[in-house]
Coordinates of C-alpha atoms in Angstrom, one line a residue:
M1 CA -52.7 46.0 -22.2
L2 CA -53.8 47.6 -19.0
N3 CA -56.4 50.4 -19.1
V4 CA -56.0 53.6 -17.0
T5 CA -58.1 52.0 -14.2
G6 CA -55.9 48.9 -13.9
D7 CA -58.5 46.6 -15.3
L8 CA -57.9 44.2 -18.2
P9 CA -60.1 44.6 -21.3
G10 CA -62.5 41.8 -22.0
D11 CA -60.4 40.2 -24.8
S12 CA -57.2 40.4 -22.9
W13 CA -58.8 39.0 -19.8
G14 CA -60.0 36.0 -21.8
I15 CA -56.6 35.3 -23.2
F16 CA -55.0 35.6 -19.7
T17 CA -57.5 33.2 -18.2
F18 CA -56.8 30.7 -21.0
L19 CA -53.1 30.8 -20.5
C20 CA -53.3 30.4 -16.7
A21 CA -55.6 27.3 -17.2
A22 CA -53.2 25.8 -19.7
L23 CA -50.2 26.3 -17.4
C24 CA -51.9 24.9 -14.4
N25 CA -52.8 21.7 -16.3
L26 CA -49.3 21.0 -17.7
P27 CA -47.6 17.9 -16.3
A28 CA -44.7 18.5 -14.0
L29 CA -41.4 18.7 -16.0
P30 CA -38.8 16.0 -15.2
A31 CA -36.2 17.3 -12.7
L32 CA -32.6 17.0 -13.8
N33 CA -30.5 15.8 -10.9
C34 CA -26.6 15.8 -11.2
S35 CA -24.8 13.8 -8.6
E36 CA -21.1 12.8 -8.4
E37 CA -20.1 9.4 -7.2
L38 CA -16.9 10.0 -5.2
G39 CA -14.7 7.0 -5.9
A40 CA -11.1 5.9 -5.7
G41 CA -10.1 8.1 -8.6
Q42 CA -11.0 11.3 -7.0
S43 CA -9.6 10.2 -3.6
I44 CA -6.3 9.4 -5.3
Q45 CA -6.3 12.8 -7.0
Q46 CA -6.9 14.7 -3.8
T47 CA -4.1 12.7 -2.0
Y48 CA -1.7 13.5 -4.9
D49 CA -2.6 17.2 -4.7
L50 CA -2.1 17.2 -0.9
T51 CA 1.3 15.5 -1.3
R52 CA 2.5 18.2 -3.8
Y53 CA 1.2 20.9 -1.4
L54 CA 3.2 19.3 1.5
E55 CA 6.3 19.2 -0.7
H56 CA 6.0 22.9 -1.3
Q57 CA 5.2 23.6 2.3
L58 CA 8.2 21.5 3.5
R59 CA 10.7 23.5 1.4
T60 CA 9.8 26.7 3.3
L61 CA 9.6 25.0 6.7
A62 CA 12.9 23.1 6.2
G63 CA 14.8 26.3 5.3
T64 CA 13.5 28.1 8.3
Y65 CA 14.2 25.2 10.6
L66 CA 17.7 24.6 9.4
N67 CA 18.5 28.2 9.9
Y68 CA 17.2 27.8 13.4
L69 CA 19.6 24.9 13.9
G70 CA 22.5 27.0 12.6
P71 CA 25.7 25.9 10.9
P72 CA 26.7 23.5 9.6
F73 CA 23.1 22.3 9.2
N74 CA 22.0 25.3 7.2
E75 CA 24.9 25.1 4.8
P76 CA 23.9 24.0 1.2
D77 CA 26.7 21.4 0.9
F78 CA 26.2 19.8 4.3
N79 CA 25.5 16.1 3.7
P80 CA 26.5 14.0 6.7
P81 CA 26.4 10.2 6.8
R82 CA 23.3 8.7 8.4
L83 CA 24.0 7.7 12.0
A84 CA 22.7 4.6 13.6
R85 CA 20.4 6.8 15.8
A86 CA 18.7 8.0 12.6
E87 CA 17.6 4.5 11.7
R88 CA 14.5 4.9 13.9
V89 CA 13.2 7.4 11.4
P90 CA 11.5 5.7 8.5
S91 CA 13.9 5.7 5.6
A92 CA 12.7 6.3 2.0
T93 CA 16.1 5.1 0.7
V94 CA 14.9 2.0 -1.1
D95 CA 16.0 0.7 -4.5
L96 CA 13.6 2.4 -7.0
D97 CA 13.0 -0.8 -9.0
L98 CA 12.4 -2.7 -5.9
W99 CA 9.9 -0.1 -4.7
R100 CA 8.0 -0.1 -8.1
G101 CA 7.9 -3.9 -8.0
L102 CA 5.7 -3.8 -4.9
T103 CA 2.0 -4.1 -5.1
D104 CA -0.2 -0.9 -4.8
N105 CA -1.4 -2.2 -1.5
A106 CA 2.2 -2.7 -0.2
R107 CA 3.3 0.8 -1.3
L108 CA 0.2 2.5 0.2
A109 CA 0.7 0.6 3.5
A110 CA 4.3 1.6 3.6
N111 CA 3.3 5.3 3.0
Y112 CA 0.6 5.1 5.7
R113 CA 3.0 3.7 8.3
A114 CA 5.9 6.0 7.5
Y115 CA 3.8 9.2 7.6
S116 CA 2.1 8.1 10.9
R117 CA 5.6 7.7 12.4
L118 CA 7.1 10.8 10.9
L119 CA 4.2 12.8 12.3
C120 CA 5.0 11.7 15.8
Y121 CA 8.6 13.0 15.5
L122 CA 7.4 16.3 14.0
R123 CA 5.0 16.8 17.0
V124 CA 8.0 16.4 19.3
L125 CA 9.9 19.1 17.4
D126 CA 6.9 21.3 17.7
G127 CA 7.1 21.1 21.5
Q128 CA 10.9 21.8 21.5
V129 CA 11.5 24.8 19.3
G130 CA 12.1 28.2 20.9
T131 CA 10.4 30.6 18.6
A132 CA 6.6 31.2 18.3
E133 CA 6.7 31.6 14.5
L134 CA 8.5 28.3 14.0
R135 CA 6.1 26.5 16.3
H136 CA 3.2 27.9 14.4
R137 CA 4.7 26.7 11.1
L138 CA 5.4 23.2 12.5
A139 CA 1.9 23.0 13.9
H140 CA 0.4 23.9 10.5
F141 CA 2.6 21.4 8.7
C142 CA 1.7 18.7 11.3
A143 CA -2.0 19.3 10.6
S144 CA -1.5 19.0 6.9
L145 CA 0.6 15.8 7.3
Q146 CA -2.1 14.3 9.5
G147 CA -4.6 15.1 6.7
L148 CA -2.3 13.1 4.3
V149 CA -2.3 10.1 6.6
L150 CA -6.1 10.1 6.7
S151 CA -6.2 10.7 3.0
I152 CA -4.0 7.7 2.3
G153 CA -6.2 5.6 4.6
G154 CA -9.2 6.8 2.5
V155 CA -7.5 5.7 -0.7
M156 CA -6.8 2.3 0.7
S157 CA -10.4 1.9 1.8
S158 CA -11.8 3.0 -1.5
L159 CA -9.6 0.4 -3.2
G160 CA -10.6 -2.3 -0.8
Y161 CA -7.3 -2.6 1.0
P162 CA -7.2 -3.0 4.8
L163 CA -5.3 -0.5 6.8
P164 CA -2.0 -1.6 8.3
A165 CA -2.1 -3.4 11.6
G166 CA -2.3 -1.1 14.6
P167 CA -4.3 2.1 15.4
A168 CA -6.3 3.4 12.5
G169 CA -4.8 6.9 12.9
P170 CA -1.3 8.2 13.7
P171 CA 0.2 6.9 17.0
A172 CA -0.7 9.0 20.0
G173 CA 2.8 9.6 21.1
P174 CA 6.4 9.5 19.9
P175 CA 8.1 6.1 19.4
G176 CA 10.3 5.2 22.4
A177 CA 13.9 6.1 21.9
P178 CA 16.7 7.3 24.1
P179 CA 17.3 11.1 24.0
A180 CA 20.3 12.3 22.1
P181 CA 23.4 12.4 24.3
N182 CA 24.4 16.0 23.2
D183 CA 22.9 19.0 21.3
F184 CA 24.8 18.2 18.1
L185 CA 23.4 14.7 17.8
K186 CA 19.9 16.1 18.6
K187 CA 20.2 18.5 15.7
M188 CA 21.5 15.7 13.5
D189 CA 18.3 13.8 14.4
D190 CA 16.2 16.8 13.3
F191 CA 18.2 17.2 10.1
W192 CA 17.6 13.6 9.1
L193 CA 13.9 13.8 10.0
L194 CA 13.4 16.6 7.5
K195 CA 15.6 15.0 4.9
E196 CA 13.7 11.7 5.0
L197 CA 10.4 13.5 5.0
Q198 CA 11.4 15.4 1.9
T199 CA 12.3 12.1 0.1
W200 CA 9.1 10.4 1.2
L201 CA 7.0 13.2 -0.2
W202 CA 8.9 13.3 -3.4
R203 CA 8.4 9.5 -3.9
S204 CA 4.8 9.6 -2.7
A205 CA 3.9 12.2 -5.3
K206 CA 5.2 9.9 -8.0
D207 CA 3.4 6.9 -6.5
F208 CA 0.0 8.7 -6.5
N209 CA 0.6 10.2 -10.0
R210 CA 1.1 6.6 -11.4
L211 CA -1.8 5.3 -9.3
K212 CA -4.3 7.9 -10.5
K213 CA -3.5 6.9 -14.1
K214 CA -4.5 3.3 -13.3
V215 CA -7.8 4.1 -11.6
P216 CA -10.6 5.8 -13.7
P217 CA -11.7 9.2 -12.5
A218 CA -14.9 9.8 -10.6
V219 CA -18.1 9.2 -12.7
V220 CA -20.7 11.9 -13.0
T221 CA -24.2 10.5 -13.4
L222 CA -27.3 12.4 -14.6
R223 CA -30.6 11.1 -13.3
L224 CA -34.0 12.2 -14.6
E225 CA -36.5 12.3 -11.8
A226 CA -40.0 12.6 -13.2
R227 CA -42.6 14.1 -11.0
G228 CA -46.3 14.6 -11.5
F229 CA -47.0 11.9 -14.2

């Protein structure tokens, strides 16, 4: 207890001095350090989450873009046959059993190549649309899709798989192809690009959902770092 002058009484001062001395001579307590080892499991989970996000994002973008193209492309029952011109767009139309029979490495490599190529075509669309709002949405989606390409590359690296032959990132420019001879066929190209992209994202989400069940999640380790002993 302090007296009115702010000085400690004799007994209290002795106790205070003893406690200070005891605390100063205590050994340093071990420090608890929590660190997370970022492994393949977390990389796969992040890629899966990004794929689902892109699925949601594409639904909004596709609706806006098809309205921009106008009828018949924005009609719900419009389902034209795939033209020979559309074959240059990576197709996700593969027998499901055949696709599942591929190795994880082969499926990841196919996803990496497909999204790298699809990204090129989307960037071309971004430079052709006539409205600022649609250009903004396309640019945002392209940025997210590029993130997916890089994320798939990260999954492959974490699993010890080499990246597909060619540039490590998306191609710098669009694949060479003759321009559409008329406006309708140009719109048909855009329609199939969005349709294939939608199918790729749907299948990729299933791929990464299965893959994350095969790979254990990231391990959290606790380390005791003793200091002062």
